[in-house]
Structure formats: structure tokens, C-alpha cells
């Protein structure tokens, strides 16, 4: 690697100390391959505009505009209106701040324990291209 | 557009258009002492999404060169806030001349403290308090880091104070110029404070970052070191254009975290915070 | 502040004759229009080295940097798709913006590039889908109605997004919805594809122009039309029009290609053959839609825009399906 | 299957003890690498199978766990990040 020195400068370098031509390794550095908690490689992902906190106020419609009228099942998926055990969509979109508080353990306004869980599961599954994704993604700091 | 205004804040020029007069008049009054750009870097639009929304329960939709799909409209009474948000959004989504860090900045003797943290961590209040104790205010929303020189440039927009921060700032700045109070916005009660005259006059003077702070409000006073890798990762998430800047962003940010000491300070109140900052500054 | 800029002609003339711009041009309006039409990087390259106000020079330099970053990201996404699909040994043809930069074409210079578009043989689309999912791509819209609609009637899989890199990929098996009246010869597109050095390929020049014209007039509502037309201008400028008419006829897309050539000539003064220079009666309506942008970057002429929106759906599906599609979409909003 | 690392010129590496910050010029992505990832990348001087790589690492380091399966997991992370390709 170009201008890179070995990562652990404080440990004795593995370079052998040459002694008249036949190198005598003093003590090779220990290397552990397995059992790394969060993995050895983290890739930095772009932070979204709202991570600049006060930059934006935004809303998350449940479900998004493309699926208005659908009901929300426990696991957050969109099901046909009236499906037994699923929840009618809430009366209005949730504000970014309300979702942030719900992520911290409170409940979305006007929801029961069960419907709150269903709505939050829907919000957590939002993908780019779906309405409310940018707003939700920005509420998580840092992402990924 | 029917009403328009151009202002330059630090190195960034904005052209702001509006379907209504009120937001433009408020911005013009508060940004009275700011220069006018010859060519604006960004265009911002405050408009009524539906024609009838211009008059009936008027609500302001934010538009401009760079946009986000989920933006919620604001009542016309919060038009000033919409203008500020729209300008911040252009920077966050479209600006590349400097590495943008979501941070407040103050300067003394050509050296700067960069204070970063989530909104609500008290960055604006802290910067305002320090400015009232002789530090030069450089910005309360964005720090602009020049990838070539490593210098930080000022972006002294209106200081947006929230809830308790308003009273704290009013006490620290008895003769400060405040904007209208904007009750129950999505972020609670907000009031804008015009930065001190010196901050506006000297906004083209950059400074060398000397201390990186991660302040946190509302807990027992404490100061701890922040390692280079932790500071690096936290700053990549506090920057909206780090990834977009590519190699220049990598060199600027690794240079910053390797060259500048980083500390996390928890503070129960303003005085404790200022004491902690002055102690750290003296110890540099 | 001088006469208000009421349509996108300022941008068109700046692209065609950059050295003709006077110093007292309404630069802010030009930049707002170029950004709204996704042509700021292209404009920045066209104006490179010309005398402009200092603030504008810095803005354009930033735009060139942004375009370079976008080019690198697009090529990387193509490389990651190539790695994921290598195991299926399927021919993978890059389309649109990614293809232009991968092949180093004039059309790619300064171009803003969106999602990765690839063309694969229709018979291999399930293997491609499985390989992409295994490599970390996910559906953007996990919705049964849209899935089924896409699979049966559209010319592509529903869009997918990569879990880590947040980049979208559109996998096509032909270049026009199956429901459209014209039926291009997808197999011929792949046969004549030109291999790049790393296992991916791009369409042959004539097919590139046919596809660009198709995308603009056969299934699009002309959103981003000025950028697509500029692609066509650059492709014709670089490769000429030899064999283009025959190739377009072979795909049954001669009308779309003729219209694209005429409009490129009318707006960007592209050097097109004689039979594609005369103004057809409806060309003026297309120009009116393409230029519907004011100096504040706002989209204007809403009625014209709505007409083209409805036309784009009409072209993509037979009347009965159009009614059902619009009814379902209407009931939802 | 062989694992291939990028040529040195594609990467900019900076020590952020205890980690290594790595910028990949090809993708424009920044990666934070914890040991053994930097050591694995440095050892991949040419395309290698897992066994070839394990032998190189065993020679240069005192391996606490010379286990091909553990090395495979580390390599999969590097492949997923795009830093390492398989041929």
C-alpha cells in the first residue's frame, strides 16, 4: 500500500534482525483471523441531508402515496384493505420528529401498542424510491 | 418570481424567490448588513404547491436547485424558517467547494474551535455564548473545511435558537437583533439572532482548526479524549458531502482528525461549558 | 435584472455556441436551468477555458468535479454488477449514461449518470435476478401488483437497489415495453454489441442512437428530454448517421429516430441527413415541451407537460390496459 | 477460486490507530479496516487461493488461529466491500 506504515507502530516490527546474512526472527507479530465482533471492514456510507438535523423537517406517509388505502400487517408489509389482523393506515403522515421519538421508545401519536409496532416495522423496511425513505434514513445517525 | 432577494453568506451566494412578500422582507431586514453576490451559487424558491394555497391557509413549499422528495410544507408564518432551511438544503445537497461539517465554529487569534453533534446537542447555544465572551462567531450550522489548505471558512447565517436557547442567548446578547419568534415549529419554538457585526464584517477571514469538540448538553460536567478513528467516523456522518468529495474529502478529514485534538465535553449549563472550553483551549 | 428568462433556449444556445455567450449573460438563470435539466456538468465542460465571471468559473469547476465523481461511481457500479453476474456467464450490455462513460464517448463528457441500466437476453433474466440478489441487491418496491406488471409488460425487471452502496440497477431484456406497438429486435441488439475490455459491452453506435431516441420518444414523457437529445447530438456528432435509418427501420423505430434527428438538428444544429432536416408539423409541440423551463429552474407549461405524460402511458400499453393502470394509480392517490 | 487485491496505486491508506482508513480511488468509497484486514490485503501481492494466502500469513505472522474457514470469512468481507475480487 502506497504511503502506509504498518498499523501497530507500538508493537515490535516483524522484520527479522539479519545476523550475518541468515535472518533470525526475534518474535513475529501475533495475528488473529477469527472472532472479530463487528467484522474487520466498515465502509463509510453517505450521510443524508437531514443528518444535518435542523436542515429539514419531513414527513413519512404510512403507507406511501403509491399504496394509499392498503392496510399494514404486523410485520410492516402492505396488505389489501380490510385484511383480518392488519391495521388501517393512520389518519395523517407522521412527522420526522414523531418517528425519531418512537425509535427512542415512545409511541407514534394516535396508535395502540400493536398498530405502533406494525407502523414502525413498515417504516423500518422503507427503501430508496419509496415515499418517506429519505426522511426516515436521515433520522438514523450514523447509518449502516 | 414575484418577490426576490440575493445575499452572500461566507463564500456562498443565494438567490431567493418567493410567491409572498413577507418572507423576503423578513430575510432582507435580518440580512441587511450582508453583501450581495454578483452571481448566486444557488437558487432557492418558496412557493405555493397549489395555486389556491397562495391565499387559503397559505403553506410554503421549499424548492431550489437541489431538493428532497419528502419535504413537508410550512405555514406562511414560518416563511423565514422555510428560507433558512432551503438555503441549508442547497449547501447540504449541492455544495462541493469545501468539506461540509454539521458543526458550529468560533475563532480567536486565527485559530478555531469546531463543535459538532446532533441537532439539540447545544451547538448553536454554545457558539452564541462563546461569541458573547470575545470569541469571533463563524457559524452555528456548517463548518466549511478547505481540502487544500485545511483552513475552516465561516458560514455565519442567522443563528437559529430553539426553546431554552432563546432565553440564554437573550441574556448573553441584551442588545442583539432578533427575528420574529416562531412558536411550535417542527423543532419547537424558534427565534433567529443576527450574528454580531464583527462576525459579518470578518466572515471572509478563514481560521486554522485547533480544537474539535463533541459537546453534549444536560448531563454532569465531564471531558474525555476522542480518538482519531472515532472522530473520523463520527465526522463522516456529520458531513453531507464527505462521500461526494471523494479523495479530497478523505485527505481533508484524515488530515483534520490526525492534526487536531478532539474532546467530548458534557455540560449541565452554559457557564460550565464555557469553563470547560476555556480550560481545554488554555491546555492546547 | 434584464429581460426575464422564460424558457430553456438560453441553455440550448449556451451548449451549441458556448463562445457566443456575452459576459452580461443571466448566469444565475443559466445555471438554474442547467441544474434542473441535469446538464450542469455538460455545460461546465462546454464552457471550460472560456472567459466567464470568476464566481461562475468556480461553480463550473465544481460541476466538472462532481461529474468526474459521478463517472467514477457509475463505472464502479458497472464493475460490481460484472463481478456479480460473471458466474452466470451471460452477455451484459451497458445502456445509456454508464455505457457512454464506459466507452469514453463524447456523450459521456460531464454527463450526470443516474441508475445503472443493463440489457441481458430475456431467457437469462431469472439467472441474472438470482445472481444480483445473492450479491446484495434488493427490490426497491416489494409490491405484488407492481412486480407482476413489470415482469409481464415492462421491458425490465422492477428496479433493484444495492443494500450497501444505495445504487439502483435496472435490468432490461429489450429496449421497449412488450406492450408497445413497435417491437425492437432485442437479440440483434445483443449480437451487434461491442465488447469493452473487461467482459461488459455496449450497443453498436447505430443501436445506441436508436435506443436513445426510443427512450426519449417511445416510452418517455420527455422528462430530461434536453439531456437525452444532447446524448443523441453527441452520438451523431461522433459516429455520423451511416446505416442509422436502416437499423432504425429494422427495429421498427424509424419514426422515433427521425423525430430525434430532426429535433437535434433544430435545437442543437446537429449535422443530420437532408431527409431529417425539414420541420414536421408536430415538432413545434415537442420543442415547446422540451424548452418548458424558466430562469428560476421551474417547470412551466403544465398543460403541455400533462399531454405528454398521458401520451407516454398511451404509447406503452394498449388502451384497455392503460385505463386499468391509470384507474388503479388514480384510486391509490 | 483465487482472491485478487487492487494494485497499490488504487488505494490511499492512513493510520488511524488502532484502525487503518483506506480510500479506494476506483469506487470513491472510504473503508475503515481493523486487523487482520490490512494484513490480508498487504499479503495478497498476487491472486491467491485461501491455502496459498494462509501459508503467506503463517510465514509472516504468528497466527493465533491458522484456520482457513476464519480466513474465508475475512476474505468475504473484503469481497463484499469491493476491495478484493475473485477470479
CSV table of C-alpha atoms in Angstrom, one decimal, chain C residues 77-78 279 288 290 296:
chain,number,residue,atom,x,y,z
C,77,UNK,CA,-21.3,0.1,-10.1
C,78,UNK,CA,-20.9,-1.5,-13.5
C,279,UNK,CA,-39.8,20.6,-39.8
C,288,UNK,CA,-42.4,23.5,-26.6
C,290,UNK,CA,-38.5,20.3,-24.2
C,296,UNK,CA,-35.8,30.1,-11.8
